[in-house]
């Protein structure tokens, strides 16, 4: 066994990422079932807006042509979790909208309350989407926003090959 | 948000570990379906021998009262993967045996061919099982054994709370 790991014939990257996407569904499913967020928990969910199956209003897809981040915290409604994705009602600038997001489109999940984060590569997404602002669907003023890099509970799935 | 992360009301540790256990099932399932290991891939699987649902011969449970590691490489047969665990035929010192291992009993999964490893805490297991030798079910002489700590593709799920 040399230090140059051979190309894997088993797609571990993909298998692990697929498995971890189930975390997003399970966490949202528990919120759906219990009817609310426990304690101070809240979620920043970033997804690829061009991914097949994503359904968002046109003004959002125009503003966020690559990725957008939504906040599940103060005002959200009709959260429904299915096998392949979730739908949720959110308000953007006072305008209500229903968003449908397949789990396969999710690139980041972040719960600032306990600094838990998951980072994915969106399936079939381009490698480096540009930086984007959070969609500001009613995040409070004093929220400390995106602190993923400081988190103690960050799971980043990145099995970079050595060659 | 202080540096002292509060106790999580969402059991992320458990949810992530449960999700990652699906990786073991999916990888073994692909081996079952294709009828063999691809390329140089092979697996060291460590499990808690006292976990409910584990079924191994008495001489093995006596020799490995806490944990044992099996090798899925040269000689194995009747690999069957189910929703909750797997069964496999292995030879120990020339004596064939059928082992049944629930995925929830697995504490480590390691593929030395690409240095991919997953480490779990067994559900309801004691915190620190003692060191144990590999069960030597026909691992070849020149195998370099357990190199988990050197791996480049190690996923260790350990969300230690800050307080």
Tab-separated table of C-alpha atoms in Angstrom:
chain	number	residue	atom	x	y	z
A	1	UNK	CA	0.000	0.000	0.000
A	2	UNK	CA	1.647	3.195	-1.141
A	3	UNK	CA	0.727	6.719	-0.179
A	4	UNK	CA	-0.810	7.164	-3.578
A	5	UNK	CA	-4.264	5.836	-2.964
A	6	UNK	CA	-5.667	4.318	-6.139
A	7	UNK	CA	-8.856	5.561	-7.731
A	8	UNK	CA	-11.708	4.057	-5.748
A	9	UNK	CA	-13.901	1.569	-7.566
A	10	UNK	CA	-16.460	2.010	-4.803
A	11	UNK	CA	-17.972	5.530	-4.900
A	12	UNK	CA	-17.509	6.233	-1.186
A	13	UNK	CA	-17.821	9.993	-1.624
A	14	UNK	CA	-21.188	9.655	-3.222
A	15	UNK	CA	-22.383	6.958	-0.833
A	16	UNK	CA	-21.430	8.990	2.252
A	17	UNK	CA	-22.969	12.165	0.910
A	18	UNK	CA	-26.174	10.373	0.032
A	19	UNK	CA	-26.278	8.879	3.513
A	20	UNK	CA	-25.710	12.238	5.187
A	21	UNK	CA	-28.458	13.872	3.167
A	22	UNK	CA	-30.795	11.690	5.202
A	23	UNK	CA	-29.779	13.775	8.228
A	24	UNK	CA	-31.423	16.867	6.749
A	25	UNK	CA	-34.616	14.950	6.104
A	26	UNK	CA	-34.697	13.403	9.533
A	27	UNK	CA	-34.109	16.699	11.348
A	28	UNK	CA	-36.751	18.530	9.321
A	29	UNK	CA	-39.101	15.591	9.735
A	30	UNK	CA	-38.863	15.865	13.496
A	31	UNK	CA	-39.661	19.584	13.301
A	32	UNK	CA	-42.637	18.812	11.084
A	33	UNK	CA	-43.920	16.175	13.484
A	34	UNK	CA	-43.400	18.160	16.675
A	35	UNK	CA	-44.797	21.321	15.084
A	36	UNK	CA	-41.864	23.582	15.929
A	37	UNK	CA	-38.200	24.075	16.572
A	38	UNK	CA	-36.853	22.830	19.896
A	39	UNK	CA	-35.155	25.416	22.090
A	40	UNK	CA	-32.862	27.774	20.218
A	41	UNK	CA	-32.332	25.453	17.275
A	42	UNK	CA	-32.761	26.935	13.805
A	43	UNK	CA	-31.466	26.049	10.391
A	44	UNK	CA	-29.687	27.707	7.502
A	45	UNK	CA	-30.239	25.563	4.438
A	46	UNK	CA	-28.320	26.327	1.271
A	47	UNK	CA	-29.373	24.713	-1.978
A	48	UNK	CA	-28.653	24.814	-5.677
A	49	UNK	CA	-31.505	26.804	-7.196
A	50	UNK	CA	-30.978	25.267	-10.634
A	51	UNK	CA	-31.201	21.689	-9.473
A	52	UNK	CA	-33.922	19.566	-11.067
A	53	UNK	CA	-37.003	19.517	-8.874
A	54	UNK	CA	-36.338	22.830	-7.138
A	55	UNK	CA	-39.451	24.989	-7.196
A	56	UNK	CA	-39.125	28.611	-6.090
A	57	UNK	CA	-40.747	31.886	-7.221
A	58	UNK	CA	-39.242	33.500	-10.287
A	59	UNK	CA	-38.054	36.594	-8.417
A	60	UNK	CA	-35.956	34.341	-6.182
A	61	UNK	CA	-34.457	32.281	-8.992
A	62	UNK	CA	-33.549	35.516	-10.747
A	63	UNK	CA	-31.941	36.927	-7.629
A	64	UNK	CA	-30.200	33.635	-6.775
A	65	UNK	CA	-29.371	31.993	-10.102
A	66	UNK	CA	-26.918	29.515	-8.504
A	67	UNK	CA	-27.512	29.040	-4.800
A	68	UNK	CA	-29.666	30.479	-2.079
A	69	UNK	CA	-29.795	30.087	1.670
A	70	UNK	CA	-33.063	30.018	3.558
A	71	UNK	CA	-33.559	30.345	7.271
A	72	UNK	CA	-35.950	28.085	9.128
A	73	UNK	CA	-36.412	29.994	12.340
A	74	UNK	CA	-39.042	32.581	13.175
A	75	UNK	CA	-41.580	32.526	10.409
A	76	UNK	CA	-42.154	29.406	8.411
A	77	UNK	CA	-45.247	27.339	7.759
A	78	UNK	CA	-46.522	24.236	6.024
A	79	UNK	CA	-43.231	22.389	6.405
A	80	UNK	CA	-43.725	19.048	4.702
A	81	UNK	CA	-40.979	16.467	4.507
A	82	UNK	CA	-41.105	13.733	1.908
A	83	UNK	CA	-38.678	11.010	0.915
A	84	UNK	CA	-36.905	13.067	-1.707
A	85	UNK	CA	-37.219	16.621	-0.425
A	86	UNK	CA	-39.208	19.149	1.538
A	87	UNK	CA	-41.579	22.031	0.953
A	88	UNK	CA	-41.877	25.024	3.236
A	89	UNK	CA	-43.648	28.359	3.263
A	90	UNK	CA	-41.438	31.396	3.884
A	91	UNK	CA	-41.811	35.145	3.589
A	92	UNK	CA	-39.425	37.227	1.482
A	93	UNK	CA	-39.792	40.974	1.916
A	94	UNK	CA	-43.300	40.418	3.196
A	95	UNK	CA	-44.285	38.275	0.218
A	96	UNK	CA	-45.150	34.692	1.116
A	97	UNK	CA	-43.755	31.928	-1.042
A	98	UNK	CA	-43.764	28.150	-1.102
A	99	UNK	CA	-40.429	26.539	-1.857
A	100	UNK	CA	-39.800	22.946	-2.813
A	101	UNK	CA	-36.248	21.679	-2.349
A	102	UNK	CA	-35.054	18.144	-3.157
A	103	UNK	CA	-32.512	16.924	-0.585
A	104	UNK	CA	-30.166	16.226	-3.483
A	105	UNK	CA	-30.067	19.982	-4.175
A	106	UNK	CA	-28.931	20.856	-0.637
A	107	UNK	CA	-25.305	21.960	-0.373
A	108	UNK	CA	-25.183	23.095	3.248
A	109	UNK	CA	-27.157	22.600	6.428
A	110	UNK	CA	-26.240	24.653	9.461
A	111	UNK	CA	-27.745	24.895	12.929
A	112	UNK	CA	-26.033	27.841	14.652
A	113	UNK	CA	-27.536	26.967	18.043
A	114	UNK	CA	-25.053	24.135	18.452
A	115	UNK	CA	-22.713	24.926	15.534
A	116	UNK	CA	-23.653	21.803	13.703
A	117	UNK	CA	-23.086	21.871	9.957
A	118	UNK	CA	-23.092	19.532	7.013
A	119	UNK	CA	-21.538	20.449	3.691
A	120	UNK	CA	-22.328	18.608	0.499
A	121	UNK	CA	-21.479	18.823	-3.110
A	122	UNK	CA	-24.760	19.148	-4.943
A	123	UNK	CA	-25.195	16.303	-7.364
A	124	UNK	CA	-24.250	17.364	-10.857
A	125	UNK	CA	-23.779	20.956	-9.730
A	126	UNK	CA	-21.054	23.157	-11.041
A	127	UNK	CA	-17.920	23.070	-8.941
A	128	UNK	CA	-17.811	26.583	-7.513
A	129	UNK	CA	-21.006	28.560	-7.364
A	130	UNK	CA	-20.438	32.197	-6.627
A	131	UNK	CA	-20.822	33.677	-3.183
A	132	UNK	CA	-24.352	34.734	-2.426
A	133	UNK	CA	-26.148	36.552	0.333
A	134	UNK	CA	-28.640	34.878	2.621
A	135	UNK	CA	-32.137	35.311	1.249
A	136	UNK	CA	-33.206	37.230	4.357
A	137	UNK	CA	-36.487	35.499	4.850
A	138	UNK	CA	-37.107	37.104	8.205
A	139	UNK	CA	-33.866	36.329	9.935
A	140	UNK	CA	-33.647	38.473	13.067
A	141	UNK	CA	-31.287	41.439	13.125
A	142	UNK	CA	-29.107	40.059	15.872
A	143	UNK	CA	-28.537	36.669	14.307
A	144	UNK	CA	-24.869	35.999	13.928
A	145	UNK	CA	-25.325	34.454	10.539
A	146	UNK	CA	-23.039	32.048	8.816
A	147	UNK	CA	-20.317	30.894	11.146
A	148	UNK	CA	-19.727	27.474	9.696
A	149	UNK	CA	-15.983	27.674	9.676
A	150	UNK	CA	-15.873	28.259	13.420
A	151	UNK	CA	-18.113	25.380	14.285
A	152	UNK	CA	-17.015	22.560	16.504
A	153	UNK	CA	-19.504	20.110	15.049
A	154	UNK	CA	-18.825	20.516	11.370
A	155	UNK	CA	-19.028	17.509	9.106
A	156	UNK	CA	-17.435	18.267	5.784
A	157	UNK	CA	-17.441	15.394	3.362
A	158	UNK	CA	-14.474	15.949	1.148
A	159	UNK	CA	-12.493	12.871	0.287
A	160	UNK	CA	-9.847	14.480	-1.812
A	161	UNK	CA	-7.841	11.920	-3.645
A	162	UNK	CA	-4.119	12.122	-3.110
A	163	UNK	CA	-3.431	12.116	-6.798
B	1	UNK	CA	-23.937	32.978	20.889
B	2	UNK	CA	-21.095	32.202	23.246
B	3	UNK	CA	-18.328	29.689	22.759
B	4	UNK	CA	-20.052	27.381	25.189
B	5	UNK	CA	-22.381	25.565	22.866
B	6	UNK	CA	-25.543	24.575	24.705
B	7	UNK	CA	-26.626	20.995	25.062
B	8	UNK	CA	-28.269	20.047	21.785
B	9	UNK	CA	-31.977	19.306	21.924
B	10	UNK	CA	-31.632	17.663	18.526
B	11	UNK	CA	-29.568	14.450	18.769
B	12	UNK	CA	-27.261	15.250	15.842
B	13	UNK	CA	-24.605	12.759	16.954
B	14	UNK	CA	-27.057	9.924	16.897
B	15	UNK	CA	-28.752	11.053	13.689
B	16	UNK	CA	-25.445	11.349	11.809
B	17	UNK	CA	-24.169	8.016	13.075
B	18	UNK	CA	-27.404	6.308	12.116
B	19	UNK	CA	-27.190	7.864	8.662
B	20	UNK	CA	-23.576	6.776	8.188
B	21	UNK	CA	-24.356	3.218	9.192
B	22	UNK	CA	-26.307	3.073	5.956
B	23	UNK	CA	-22.950	3.373	4.174
B	24	UNK	CA	-21.851	-0.021	5.497
B	25	UNK	CA	-25.076	-1.599	4.322
B	26	UNK	CA	-24.919	-0.016	0.919
B	27	UNK	CA	-21.299	-1.014	0.300
B	28	UNK	CA	-21.874	-4.603	1.414
B	29	UNK	CA	-25.108	-4.688	-0.582
B	30	UNK	CA	-23.222	-3.812	-3.732
B	31	UNK	CA	-20.722	-6.592	-3.076
B	32	UNK	CA	-23.598	-9.018	-2.516
B	33	UNK	CA	-25.270	-7.992	-5.745
B	34	UNK	CA	-22.164	-7.988	-7.910
B	35	UNK	CA	-20.939	-11.239	-6.376
B	36	UNK	CA	-17.484	-10.027	-5.388
B	37	UNK	CA	-15.157	-7.271	-4.338
B	38	UNK	CA	-14.167	-4.739	-7.002
B	39	UNK	CA	-10.433	-4.392	-7.673
B	40	UNK	CA	-8.303	-4.331	-4.538
B	41	UNK	CA	-11.118	-3.253	-2.240
B	42	UNK	CA	-11.566	-5.195	0.993
B	43	UNK	CA	-13.093	-4.448	4.332
B	44	UNK	CA	-12.164	-4.622	7.987
B	45	UNK	CA	-15.364	-4.531	9.973
B	46	UNK	CA	-15.189	-4.152	13.747
B	47	UNK	CA	-18.275	-4.797	15.821
B	48	UNK	CA	-19.396	-5.122	19.402
B	49	UNK	CA	-19.732	-8.846	20.021
B	50	UNK	CA	-22.124	-8.330	22.936
B	51	UNK	CA	-24.582	-6.220	20.998
B	52	UNK	CA	-28.147	-7.515	20.804
B	53	UNK	CA	-28.677	-9.454	17.597
B	54	UNK	CA	-25.032	-10.404	17.078
B	55	UNK	CA	-24.752	-14.108	16.330
B	56	UNK	CA	-21.275	-15.659	16.314
B	57	UNK	CA	-19.883	-19.051	17.362
B	58	UNK	CA	-19.204	-19.474	21.064
B	59	UNK	CA	-15.453	-19.865	20.587
B	60	UNK	CA	-15.354	-16.418	18.986
B	61	UNK	CA	-17.473	-14.694	21.615
B	62	UNK	CA	-15.215	-16.222	24.271
B	63	UNK	CA	-12.095	-15.030	22.492
B	64	UNK	CA	-13.559	-11.604	21.723
B	65	UNK	CA	-15.848	-10.756	24.634
B	66	UNK	CA	-16.047	-7.044	23.676
B	67	UNK	CA	-15.165	-6.418	20.049
B	68	UNK	CA	-13.882	-8.329	17.089
B	69	UNK	CA	-12.721	-7.367	13.630
B	70	UNK	CA	-13.488	-9.489	10.606
B	71	UNK	CA	-11.919	-9.233	7.188
B	72	UNK	CA	-14.021	-9.429	4.054
B	73	UNK	CA	-11.396	-10.167	1.454
B	74	UNK	CA	-10.168	-13.522	0.231
B	75	UNK	CA	-12.515	-16.125	1.587
B	76	UNK	CA	-16.061	-15.260	2.422
B	77	UNK	CA	-19.349	-16.653	1.256
B	78	UNK	CA	-23.104	-16.298	1.573
B	79	UNK	CA	-22.941	-12.570	2.170
B	80	UNK	CA	-26.519	-11.446	2.725
B	81	UNK	CA	-27.390	-7.859	3.448
B	82	UNK	CA	-30.685	-6.984	5.083
B	83	UNK	CA	-32.161	-3.731	6.342
B	84	UNK	CA	-30.811	-4.100	9.855
B	85	UNK	CA	-27.603	-6.067	9.393
B	86	UNK	CA	-25.703	-8.646	7.418
B	87	UNK	CA	-24.713	-12.287	7.581
B	88	UNK	CA	-21.535	-13.704	6.139
B	89	UNK	CA	-19.676	-17.004	6.113
B	90	UNK	CA	-16.022	-16.828	7.179
B	91	UNK	CA	-13.342	-19.327	8.110
B	92	UNK	CA	-11.492	-19.100	11.424
B	93	UNK	CA	-8.508	-21.395	11.725
B	94	UNK	CA	-9.995	-23.579	9.018
B	95	UNK	CA	-13.357	-23.820	10.761
B	96	UNK	CA	-16.230	-22.267	8.816
B	97	UNK	CA	-18.675	-20.084	10.677
B	98	UNK	CA	-21.689	-17.959	9.878
B	99	UNK	CA	-21.778	-14.563	11.569
B	100	UNK	CA	-24.728	-12.245	11.849
B	101	UNK	CA	-23.943	-8.611	12.622
B	102	UNK	CA	-26.538	-5.841	13.024
B	103	UNK	CA	-25.310	-2.551	11.536
B	104	UNK	CA	-25.992	-0.943	14.916
B	105	UNK	CA	-23.253	-3.162	16.404
B	106	UNK	CA	-20.587	-1.967	13.949
B	107	UNK	CA	-17.970	0.335	15.467
B	108	UNK	CA	-15.530	0.608	12.558
B	109	UNK	CA	-15.524	0.036	8.835
B	110	UNK	CA	-12.219	0.267	6.994
B	111	UNK	CA	-11.286	-0.266	3.355
B	112	UNK	CA	-7.462	-0.215	3.204
B	113	UNK	CA	-7.435	-0.153	-0.597
B	114	UNK	CA	-8.391	3.524	-0.584
B	115	UNK	CA	-7.913	4.253	3.143
B	116	UNK	CA	-11.566	4.880	3.669
B	117	UNK	CA	-12.790	4.459	7.220
B	118	UNK	CA	-15.852	5.130	9.300
B	119	UNK	CA	-15.788	5.091	13.081
B	120	UNK	CA	-18.923	4.795	15.164
B	121	UNK	CA	-19.863	4.541	18.745
B	122	UNK	CA	-21.842	1.345	19.070
B	123	UNK	CA	-25.306	2.091	20.356
B	124	UNK	CA	-25.486	1.464	24.086
B	125	UNK	CA	-21.961	0.061	24.101
B	126	UNK	CA	-19.522	0.697	26.863
B	127	UNK	CA	-17.306	3.699	26.290
B	128	UNK	CA	-13.901	2.101	25.830
B	129	UNK	CA	-13.691	-1.523	24.853
B	130	UNK	CA	-10.249	-2.977	25.256
B	131	UNK	CA	-7.819	-3.346	22.405
B	132	UNK	CA	-8.262	-6.571	20.523
B	133	UNK	CA	-6.510	-8.408	17.780
B	134	UNK	CA	-8.003	-8.927	14.351
B	135	UNK	CA	-9.793	-12.255	14.205
B	136	UNK	CA	-7.497	-13.499	11.459
B	137	UNK	CA	-10.140	-15.002	9.289
B	138	UNK	CA	-7.786	-15.618	6.406
B	139	UNK	CA	-6.221	-12.217	6.081
B	140	UNK	CA	-3.117	-12.576	3.925
B	141	UNK	CA	0.321	-12.375	5.512
B	142	UNK	CA	1.350	-9.262	3.690
B	143	UNK	CA	-1.723	-7.250	4.524
B	144	UNK	CA	-0.778	-4.106	6.313
B	145	UNK	CA	-3.659	-4.409	8.693
B	146	UNK	CA	-5.225	-1.627	10.653
B	147	UNK	CA	-3.941	1.692	9.450
B	148	UNK	CA	-7.023	3.734	10.217
B	149	UNK	CA	-5.204	6.585	11.860
B	150	UNK	CA	-3.101	7.174	8.768
B	151	UNK	CA	-6.013	7.238	6.394
B	152	UNK	CA	-6.720	10.185	4.192
B	153	UNK	CA	-10.393	9.370	3.848
B	154	UNK	CA	-11.348	8.880	7.463
B	155	UNK	CA	-14.760	9.935	8.654
B	156	UNK	CA	-14.812	9.994	12.410
B	157	UNK	CA	-18.107	11.038	13.893
B	158	UNK	CA	-17.250	12.544	17.223
B	159	UNK	CA	-19.191	15.633	18.138
B	160	UNK	CA	-17.632	16.309	21.499
B	161	UNK	CA	-19.593	18.912	23.336
B	162	UNK	CA	-17.611	21.875	24.509
B	163	UNK	CA	-18.896	21.547	28.029
